[in-house]
Coordinates of C-alpha atoms in Angstrom, one line a residue:
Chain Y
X1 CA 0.0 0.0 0.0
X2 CA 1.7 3.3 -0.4
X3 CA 1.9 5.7 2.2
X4 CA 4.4 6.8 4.6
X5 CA 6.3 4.0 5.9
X6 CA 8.1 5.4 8.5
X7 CA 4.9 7.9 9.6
X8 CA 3.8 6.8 12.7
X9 CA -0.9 7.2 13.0
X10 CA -2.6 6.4 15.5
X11 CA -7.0 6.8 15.2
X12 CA -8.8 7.6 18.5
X13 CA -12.4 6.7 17.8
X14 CA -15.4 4.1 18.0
X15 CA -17.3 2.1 16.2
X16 CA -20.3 3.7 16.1
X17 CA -19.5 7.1 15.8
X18 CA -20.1 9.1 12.3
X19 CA -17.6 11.7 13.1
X20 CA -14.6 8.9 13.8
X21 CA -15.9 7.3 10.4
X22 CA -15.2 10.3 8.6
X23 CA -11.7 10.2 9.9
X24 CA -11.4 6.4 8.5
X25 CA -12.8 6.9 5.1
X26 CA -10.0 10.0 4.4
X27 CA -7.4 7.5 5.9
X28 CA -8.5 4.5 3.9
X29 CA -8.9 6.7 0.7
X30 CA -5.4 8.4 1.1
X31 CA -4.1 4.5 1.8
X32 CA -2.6 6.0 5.3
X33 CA -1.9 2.6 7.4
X34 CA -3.0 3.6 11.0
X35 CA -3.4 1.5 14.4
X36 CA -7.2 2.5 15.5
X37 CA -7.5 2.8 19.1
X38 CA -11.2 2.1 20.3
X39 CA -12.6 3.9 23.3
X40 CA -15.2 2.0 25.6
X41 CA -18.5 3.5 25.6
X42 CA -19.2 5.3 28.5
X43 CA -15.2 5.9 29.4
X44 CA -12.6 8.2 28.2
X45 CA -9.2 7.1 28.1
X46 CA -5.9 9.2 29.6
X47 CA -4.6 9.1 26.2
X48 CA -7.9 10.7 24.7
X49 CA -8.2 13.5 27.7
X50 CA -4.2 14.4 26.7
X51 CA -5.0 14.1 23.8
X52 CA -8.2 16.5 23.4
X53 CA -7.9 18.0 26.8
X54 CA -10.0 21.2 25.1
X55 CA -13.3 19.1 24.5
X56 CA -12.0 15.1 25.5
X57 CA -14.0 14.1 22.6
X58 CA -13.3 11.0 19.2
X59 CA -11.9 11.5 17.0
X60 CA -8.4 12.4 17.2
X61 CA -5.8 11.8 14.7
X62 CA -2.5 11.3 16.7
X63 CA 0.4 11.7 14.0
X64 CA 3.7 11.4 15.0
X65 CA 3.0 12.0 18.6
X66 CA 0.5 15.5 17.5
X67 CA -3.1 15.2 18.0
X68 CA -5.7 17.1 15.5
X69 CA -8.8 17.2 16.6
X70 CA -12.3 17.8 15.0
X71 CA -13.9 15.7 12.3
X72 CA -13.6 17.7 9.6
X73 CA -10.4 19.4 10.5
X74 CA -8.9 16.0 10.5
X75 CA -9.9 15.2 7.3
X76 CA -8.6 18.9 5.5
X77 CA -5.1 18.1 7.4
X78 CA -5.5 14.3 5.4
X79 CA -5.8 15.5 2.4
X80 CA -3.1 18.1 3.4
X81 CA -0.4 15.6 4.0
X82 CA -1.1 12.8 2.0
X83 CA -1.6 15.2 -0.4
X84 CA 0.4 12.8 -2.9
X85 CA -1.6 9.5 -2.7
X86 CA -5.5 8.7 -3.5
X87 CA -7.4 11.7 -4.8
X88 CA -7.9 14.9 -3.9
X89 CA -10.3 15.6 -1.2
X90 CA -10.7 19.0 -1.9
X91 CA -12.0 20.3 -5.1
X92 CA -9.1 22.5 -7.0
X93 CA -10.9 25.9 -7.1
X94 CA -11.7 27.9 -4.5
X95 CA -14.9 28.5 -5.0
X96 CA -15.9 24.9 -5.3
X97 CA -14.4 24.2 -1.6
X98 CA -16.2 27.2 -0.2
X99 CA -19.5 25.4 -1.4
X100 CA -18.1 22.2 0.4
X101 CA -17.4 23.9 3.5
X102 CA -20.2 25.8 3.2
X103 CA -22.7 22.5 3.4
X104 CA -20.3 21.0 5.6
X105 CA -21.3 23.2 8.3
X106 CA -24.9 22.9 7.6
X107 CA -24.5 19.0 7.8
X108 CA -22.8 19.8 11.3
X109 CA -24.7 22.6 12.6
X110 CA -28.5 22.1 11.2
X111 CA -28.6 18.2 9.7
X112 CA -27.2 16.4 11.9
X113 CA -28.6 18.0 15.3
X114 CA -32.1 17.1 13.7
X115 CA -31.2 13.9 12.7
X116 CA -30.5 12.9 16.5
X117 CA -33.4 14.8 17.6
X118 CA -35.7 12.0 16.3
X119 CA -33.8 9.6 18.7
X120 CA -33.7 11.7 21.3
X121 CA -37.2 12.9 21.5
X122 CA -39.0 12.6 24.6
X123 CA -42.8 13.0 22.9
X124 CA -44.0 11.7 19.6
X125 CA -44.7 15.4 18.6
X126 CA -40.9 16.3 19.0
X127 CA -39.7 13.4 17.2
X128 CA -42.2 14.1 14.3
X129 CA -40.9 17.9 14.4
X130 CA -37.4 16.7 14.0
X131 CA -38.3 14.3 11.3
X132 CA -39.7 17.7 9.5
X133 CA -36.4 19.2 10.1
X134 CA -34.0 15.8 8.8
X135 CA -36.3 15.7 5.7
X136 CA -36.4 19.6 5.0
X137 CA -32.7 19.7 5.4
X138 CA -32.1 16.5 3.3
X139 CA -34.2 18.7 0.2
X140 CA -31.5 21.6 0.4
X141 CA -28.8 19.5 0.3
X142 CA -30.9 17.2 -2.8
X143 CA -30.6 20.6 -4.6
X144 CA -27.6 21.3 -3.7
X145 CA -26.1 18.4 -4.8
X146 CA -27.6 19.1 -8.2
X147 CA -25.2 22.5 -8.7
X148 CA -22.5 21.0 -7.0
X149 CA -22.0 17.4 -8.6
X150 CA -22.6 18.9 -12.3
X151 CA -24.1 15.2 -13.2
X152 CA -21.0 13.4 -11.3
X153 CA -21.4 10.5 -8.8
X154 CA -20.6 12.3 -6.0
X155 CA -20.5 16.1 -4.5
X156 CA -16.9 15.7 -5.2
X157 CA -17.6 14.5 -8.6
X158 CA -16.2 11.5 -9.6
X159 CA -14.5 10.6 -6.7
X160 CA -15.5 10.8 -2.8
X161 CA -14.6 14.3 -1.4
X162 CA -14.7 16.5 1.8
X163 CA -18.6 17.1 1.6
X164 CA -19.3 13.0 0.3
X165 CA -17.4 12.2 3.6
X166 CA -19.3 14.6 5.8
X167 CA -22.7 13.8 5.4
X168 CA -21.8 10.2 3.9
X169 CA -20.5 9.2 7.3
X170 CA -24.2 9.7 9.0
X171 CA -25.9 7.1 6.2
X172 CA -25.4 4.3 8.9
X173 CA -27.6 6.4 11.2
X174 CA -29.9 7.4 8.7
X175 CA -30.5 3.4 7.5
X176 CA -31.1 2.9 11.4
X177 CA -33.7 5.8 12.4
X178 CA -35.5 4.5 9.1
X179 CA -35.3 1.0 10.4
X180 CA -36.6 2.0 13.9
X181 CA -39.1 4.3 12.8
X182 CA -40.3 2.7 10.0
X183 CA -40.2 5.9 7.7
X184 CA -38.0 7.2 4.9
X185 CA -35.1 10.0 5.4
X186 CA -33.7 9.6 1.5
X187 CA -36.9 8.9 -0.5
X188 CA -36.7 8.0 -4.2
X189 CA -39.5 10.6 -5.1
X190 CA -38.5 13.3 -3.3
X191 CA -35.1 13.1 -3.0
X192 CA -33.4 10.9 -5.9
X193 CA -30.0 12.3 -6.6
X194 CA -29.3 11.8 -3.0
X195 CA -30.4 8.1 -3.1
X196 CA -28.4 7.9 -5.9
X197 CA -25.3 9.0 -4.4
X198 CA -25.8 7.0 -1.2
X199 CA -25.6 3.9 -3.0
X200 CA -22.6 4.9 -4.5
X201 CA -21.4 5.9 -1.5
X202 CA -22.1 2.8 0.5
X203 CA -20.8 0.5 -2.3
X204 CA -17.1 1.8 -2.4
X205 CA -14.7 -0.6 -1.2
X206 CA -13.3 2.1 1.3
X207 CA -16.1 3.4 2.9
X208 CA -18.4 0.0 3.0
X209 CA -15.3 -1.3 5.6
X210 CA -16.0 1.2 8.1
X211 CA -20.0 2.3 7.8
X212 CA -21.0 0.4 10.9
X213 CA -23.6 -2.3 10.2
X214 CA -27.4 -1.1 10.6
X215 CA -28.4 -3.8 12.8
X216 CA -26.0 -2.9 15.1
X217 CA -26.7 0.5 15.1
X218 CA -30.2 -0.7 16.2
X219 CA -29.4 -2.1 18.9
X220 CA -27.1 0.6 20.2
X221 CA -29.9 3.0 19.5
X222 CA -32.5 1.0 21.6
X223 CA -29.7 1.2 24.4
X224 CA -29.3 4.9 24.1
X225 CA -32.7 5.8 23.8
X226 CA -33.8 3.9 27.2
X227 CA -30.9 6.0 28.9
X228 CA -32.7 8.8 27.3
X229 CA -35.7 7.7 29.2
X230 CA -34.6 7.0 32.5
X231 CA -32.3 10.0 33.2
X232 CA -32.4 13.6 32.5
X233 CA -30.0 14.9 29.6
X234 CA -26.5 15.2 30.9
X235 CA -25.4 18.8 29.8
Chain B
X1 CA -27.1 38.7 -9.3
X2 CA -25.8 39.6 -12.6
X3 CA -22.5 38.8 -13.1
X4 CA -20.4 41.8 -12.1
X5 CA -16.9 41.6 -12.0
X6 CA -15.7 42.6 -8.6
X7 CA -16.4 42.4 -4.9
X8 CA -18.9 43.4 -2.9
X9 CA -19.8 42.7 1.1
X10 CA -23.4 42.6 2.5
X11 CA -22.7 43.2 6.3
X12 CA -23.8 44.8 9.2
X13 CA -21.6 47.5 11.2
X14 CA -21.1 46.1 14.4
X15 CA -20.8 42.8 13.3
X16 CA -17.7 40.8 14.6
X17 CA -18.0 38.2 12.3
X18 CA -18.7 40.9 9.0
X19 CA -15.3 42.6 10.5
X20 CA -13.9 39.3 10.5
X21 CA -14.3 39.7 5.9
X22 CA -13.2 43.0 6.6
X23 CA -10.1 42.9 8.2
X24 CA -9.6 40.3 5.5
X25 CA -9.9 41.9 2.5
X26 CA -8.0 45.2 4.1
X27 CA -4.7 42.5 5.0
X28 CA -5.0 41.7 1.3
X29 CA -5.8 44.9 0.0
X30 CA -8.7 44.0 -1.7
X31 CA -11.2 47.0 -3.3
X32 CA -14.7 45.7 -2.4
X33 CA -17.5 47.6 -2.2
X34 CA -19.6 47.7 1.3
X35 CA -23.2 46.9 2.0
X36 CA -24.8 48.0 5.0
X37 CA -27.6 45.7 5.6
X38 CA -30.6 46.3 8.1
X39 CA -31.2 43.5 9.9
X40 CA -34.9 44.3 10.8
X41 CA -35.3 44.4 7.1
X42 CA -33.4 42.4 4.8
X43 CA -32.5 43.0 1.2
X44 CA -33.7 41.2 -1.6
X45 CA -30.0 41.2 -2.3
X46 CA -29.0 39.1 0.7
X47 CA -32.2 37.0 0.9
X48 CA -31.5 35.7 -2.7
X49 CA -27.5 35.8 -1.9
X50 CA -28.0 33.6 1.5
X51 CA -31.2 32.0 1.0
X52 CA -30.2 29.2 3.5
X53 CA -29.8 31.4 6.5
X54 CA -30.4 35.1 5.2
X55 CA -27.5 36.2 7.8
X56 CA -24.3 38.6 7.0
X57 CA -22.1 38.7 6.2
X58 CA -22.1 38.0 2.7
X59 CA -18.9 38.2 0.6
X60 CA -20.4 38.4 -3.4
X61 CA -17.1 37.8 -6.0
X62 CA -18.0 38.3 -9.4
X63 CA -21.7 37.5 -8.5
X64 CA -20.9 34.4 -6.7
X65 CA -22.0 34.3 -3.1
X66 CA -19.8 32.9 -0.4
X67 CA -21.2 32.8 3.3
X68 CA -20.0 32.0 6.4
X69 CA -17.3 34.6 7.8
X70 CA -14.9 32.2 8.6
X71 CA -15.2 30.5 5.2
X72 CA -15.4 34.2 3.3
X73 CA -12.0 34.5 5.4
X74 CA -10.4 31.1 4.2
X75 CA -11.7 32.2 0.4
X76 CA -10.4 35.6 0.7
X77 CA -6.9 34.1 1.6
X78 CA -6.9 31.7 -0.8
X79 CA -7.6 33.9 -3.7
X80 CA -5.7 36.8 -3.1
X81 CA -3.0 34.6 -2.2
X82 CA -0.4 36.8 -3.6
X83 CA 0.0 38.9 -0.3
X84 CA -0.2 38.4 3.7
X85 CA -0.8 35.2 4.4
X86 CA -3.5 34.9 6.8
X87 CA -2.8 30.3 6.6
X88 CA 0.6 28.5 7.8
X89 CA 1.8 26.4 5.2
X90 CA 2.8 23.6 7.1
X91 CA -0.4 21.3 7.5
X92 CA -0.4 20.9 11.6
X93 CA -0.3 24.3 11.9
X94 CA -3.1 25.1 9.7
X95 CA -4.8 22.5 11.5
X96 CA -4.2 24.2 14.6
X97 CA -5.5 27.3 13.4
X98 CA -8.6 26.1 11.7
X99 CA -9.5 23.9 15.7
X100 CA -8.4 27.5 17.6
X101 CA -10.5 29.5 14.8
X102 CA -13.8 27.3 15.3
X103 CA -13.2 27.0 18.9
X104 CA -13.3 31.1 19.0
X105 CA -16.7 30.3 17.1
X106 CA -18.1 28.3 19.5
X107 CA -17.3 29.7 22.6
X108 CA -17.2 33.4 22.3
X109 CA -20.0 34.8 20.9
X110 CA -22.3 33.2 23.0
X111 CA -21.2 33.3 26.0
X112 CA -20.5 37.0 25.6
X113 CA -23.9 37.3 24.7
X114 CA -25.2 35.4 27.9
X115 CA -22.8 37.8 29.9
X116 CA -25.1 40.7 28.7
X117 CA -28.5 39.2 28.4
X118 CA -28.9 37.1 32.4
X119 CA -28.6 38.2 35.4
X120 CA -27.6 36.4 38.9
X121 CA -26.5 33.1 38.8
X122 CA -26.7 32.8 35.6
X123 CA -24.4 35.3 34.2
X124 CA -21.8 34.3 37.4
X125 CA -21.9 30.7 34.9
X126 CA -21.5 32.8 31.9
X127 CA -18.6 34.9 33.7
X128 CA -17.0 32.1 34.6
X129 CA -16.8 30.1 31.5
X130 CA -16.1 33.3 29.8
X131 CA -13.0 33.7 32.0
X132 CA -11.9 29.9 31.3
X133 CA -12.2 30.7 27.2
X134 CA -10.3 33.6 27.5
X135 CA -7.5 32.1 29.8
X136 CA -7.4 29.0 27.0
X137 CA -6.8 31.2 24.6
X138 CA -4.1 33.2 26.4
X139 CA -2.0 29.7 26.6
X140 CA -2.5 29.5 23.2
X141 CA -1.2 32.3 22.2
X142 CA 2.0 32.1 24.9
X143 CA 4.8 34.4 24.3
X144 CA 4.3 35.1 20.5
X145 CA 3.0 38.4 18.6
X146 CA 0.2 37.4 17.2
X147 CA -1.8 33.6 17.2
X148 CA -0.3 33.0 14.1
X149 CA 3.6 33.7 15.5
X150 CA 5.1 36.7 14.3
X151 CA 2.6 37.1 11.2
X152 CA -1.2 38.1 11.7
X153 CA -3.1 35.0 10.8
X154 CA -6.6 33.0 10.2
X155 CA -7.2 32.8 14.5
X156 CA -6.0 36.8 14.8
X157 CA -8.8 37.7 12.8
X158 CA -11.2 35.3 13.9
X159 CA -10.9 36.6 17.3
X160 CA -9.8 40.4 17.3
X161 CA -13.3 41.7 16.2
X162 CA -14.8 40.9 19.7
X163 CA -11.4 42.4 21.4
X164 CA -13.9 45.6 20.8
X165 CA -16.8 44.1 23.2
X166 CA -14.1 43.5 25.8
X167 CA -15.4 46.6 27.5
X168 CA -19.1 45.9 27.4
X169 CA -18.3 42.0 28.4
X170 CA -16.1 43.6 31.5
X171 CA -19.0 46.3 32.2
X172 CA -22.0 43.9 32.5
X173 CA -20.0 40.9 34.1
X174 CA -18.1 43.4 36.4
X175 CA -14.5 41.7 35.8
X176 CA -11.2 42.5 34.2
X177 CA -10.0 40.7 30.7
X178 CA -6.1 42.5 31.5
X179 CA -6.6 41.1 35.1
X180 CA -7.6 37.3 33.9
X181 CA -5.8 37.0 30.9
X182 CA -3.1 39.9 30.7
X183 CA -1.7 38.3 27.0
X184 CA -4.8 38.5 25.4
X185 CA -5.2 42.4 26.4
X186 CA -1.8 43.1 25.4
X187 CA -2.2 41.0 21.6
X188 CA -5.4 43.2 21.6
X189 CA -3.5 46.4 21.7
X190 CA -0.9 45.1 19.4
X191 CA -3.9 44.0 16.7
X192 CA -4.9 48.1 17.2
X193 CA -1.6 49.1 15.5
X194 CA -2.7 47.4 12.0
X195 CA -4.3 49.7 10.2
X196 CA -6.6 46.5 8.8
X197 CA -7.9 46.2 12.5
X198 CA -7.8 49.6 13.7
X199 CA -10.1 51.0 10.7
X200 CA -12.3 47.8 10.9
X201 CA -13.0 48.0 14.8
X202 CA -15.0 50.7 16.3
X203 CA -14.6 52.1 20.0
X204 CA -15.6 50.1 22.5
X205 CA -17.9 53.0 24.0
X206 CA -20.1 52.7 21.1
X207 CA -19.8 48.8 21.0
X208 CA -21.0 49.5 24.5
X209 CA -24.3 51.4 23.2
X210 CA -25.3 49.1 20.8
X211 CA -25.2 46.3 23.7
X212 CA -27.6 49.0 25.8
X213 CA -29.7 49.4 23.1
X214 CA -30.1 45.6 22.7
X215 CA -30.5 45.4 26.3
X216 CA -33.4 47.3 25.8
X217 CA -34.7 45.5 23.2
X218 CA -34.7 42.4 25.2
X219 CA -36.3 43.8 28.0
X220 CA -32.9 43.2 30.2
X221 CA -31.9 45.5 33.0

């Protein structure tokens, strides 16, 4: 495999988590051989509170001894790096990565906050308000995958880019809440070119090794939710 | 938006994260052409430029739209990329700078804004977590000039802009940014000296109003 044989990477992270996936598939893609260091649920090791003292949160990259932290920071300094092997993350002109970063946020800041909400909903009305929210946010990001992709597989075009890996990672989840909840997120009427691009998403080699299986999402997401139940929200 | 060749910025005066494009585009010399937008009623201009979040600012090249100040400021440097450097070049650094520029983001804005808006208790919490932010980023930026060493860079300009709510933070809260975090009042008053910064920033005093006169609006006293 090519990649920097004398580079020494280490992967905080777990299993389950969509923002340590997105740290795998810019690894795997840029053919970086790592050692991935799993975290217990529930625990945080010394390594990952020295590591992230700031927010003691997965992932960190830990690259010759330096931790970077944040999801989508990691995967900019990936492509920085390995800037030589596997393709580009980043589109070339810097208009096209403003769009990227542009959605990126929205994933982070507006998607993804109402994609949890319809686990973490205490009443059927707030998880059906959150729904709303997943499926109106899922229709700007159909269109803008429309402008961006300019007919291409992927928001990246034809290969998998920053934007592909940040809302790409959360497609485990998604299959999940649908499976739970018996309901569509991506729907082939309304939102086609993103069903499109999951399934080519979810069939590359790279990223099918490290999108967590549905099932066991389930079952993680039944565990979760009864926490959510018994106990008052920690923060 | 028709096509126009050339820049244009739909902001808002008092807006930190508007002076972040600002002091931008002044580092890089940049002619742009200024938009005030009222906020109470918004342009067609910016509704149709930032139909996602209809917020400034709102950086408009050629008749392409670019949002999000932080990301304006990353465009604007890579663009104009023929003078001052507002990104290291090695790729830990930048790294660094993006996690210390989005953790400005995070923090700071809203817990000023709590500092101002709540009273009792609550703004004790706010005081306190604004004095741990600021003393985080004080052993970040150590001994050096500026965040970005001895050249102004990307977390300089994320955070100088609310360097001018300092006052109004220290007035409502009752504490002392030089007394907690002595570095961060000194880089302030070194970030003054650029003429990007100091034509960008207004005085404090008036910052100061404008948080009375929100005040007001809120129905906080």
């Amino acid at each position: 495999m090519a990649g920097s044989g004398t580079s020494d990477v280490k992967l905080l992270g777990a299993w389950a988590s969509p923002y340590v996936v997105r740290a795998r598939i810019a690894l795997n893609l840029k053919e970086v051989q790592y050692e991935f260091l799993e975290e217990q649920f529930g625990t945080k090791s010394e390594l990952l509170l020295k590591s992230n003292p700031i927010y003691k949160k997965i992932p960190v990259l830990i690259h010759d001894e330096k931790p970077v932290c944040e999801s989508m920071i990691i995967v900019q300094y990936i492509d920085d790096v390995w800037i030589n092997s596997g393709p580009a993350l980043m589109p070339a002109d810097a208009y096209d990565r403003a769009l990227q970063r542009f959605w990126t946020v929205y994933v982070d800041d507006k998607f993804v906050p109402s994609l949890f909400g319809i686990m973490r909903s205490p009443t059927e009305e707030a998880k059906a308000e959150a729904k709303e929210q997943a499926l109106a946010s899922l229709q700007l990001l159909e269109e803008a995958f429309g402008k961006i992709s300019k007919g291409k597989p992927f928001f990246g075009g034809d290969t998998i880019g920053y934007l592909d890996i940040a809302l790409g990672s959360f497609l485990g989840w998604m299959k999940a809440f649908e499976e739970m909840n018996g309901f569509k997120l991506l729907d082939d009427t309304k939102t086609p070119l993103l069903c499109a691009w999951a399934d080519n998403f979810c069939n590359n080699e790279v990223v099918g090794a490290v999108i967590p299986e549905t099932a066991k999402l389930v079952e993680l997401a039944k565990v979760m939710q009864a926490r959510y139940k018994s106990a008052p929200p920690a923060n | 938006m028709a096509s126009e060749k050339g820049v244009m910025l739909l902001d808002f005066w008092v807006s930190p994260f508007g002076q972040r494009a600002r002091i931008a585009l002044a580092e890089k010399g940049v002619q742009y052409e200024y938009k005030e937008e009222n906020l109470t009623e918004k342009s067609e201009l910016l509704l149709k430029a930032n139909p996602v979040h209809k917020k400034i600012p709102v950086l408009i090249h050629d008749g392409k739209p670019v949002c999000e100040s932080l990301i304006i400021v990353e465009y604007i440097n890579e663009v104009w990329s023929d003078k001052a450097p507002l990104m290291p070049s090695d790729p830990y650094q930048k790294a660094q700078a993006r996690f210390w520029a989005d953790f400005v983001d995070k923090k700071v804005y809203d817990c000023g804004s709590r500092l101002w808006k709540l009273k009792g208790e609550e703004q004790q919490a706010a005081k306190k977590e604004m004095i741990e932010i600021l003393q985080l980023l004080e052993a970040q930026l150590g001994d050096k000039k500026y965040f970005g060493g001895d050249s102004f860079g990307f977390v300089d300009v994320a955070f100088v802009p609310f360097t001018s709510w300092f006052y109004s933070y220290e007035t409502c809260a009752n504490f002392s940014v030089e007394g907690v975090a002595p570095k961060i009042a000194q880089w302030a008053k070194r970030c003054m000296e650029r003429e990007s910064v100091a034509k960008t920033l207004y005085d404090p005093k008036k910052v100061y109003e404008f948080v009375c006169f929100l005040k007001k609006k809120f129905g906080v006293e």
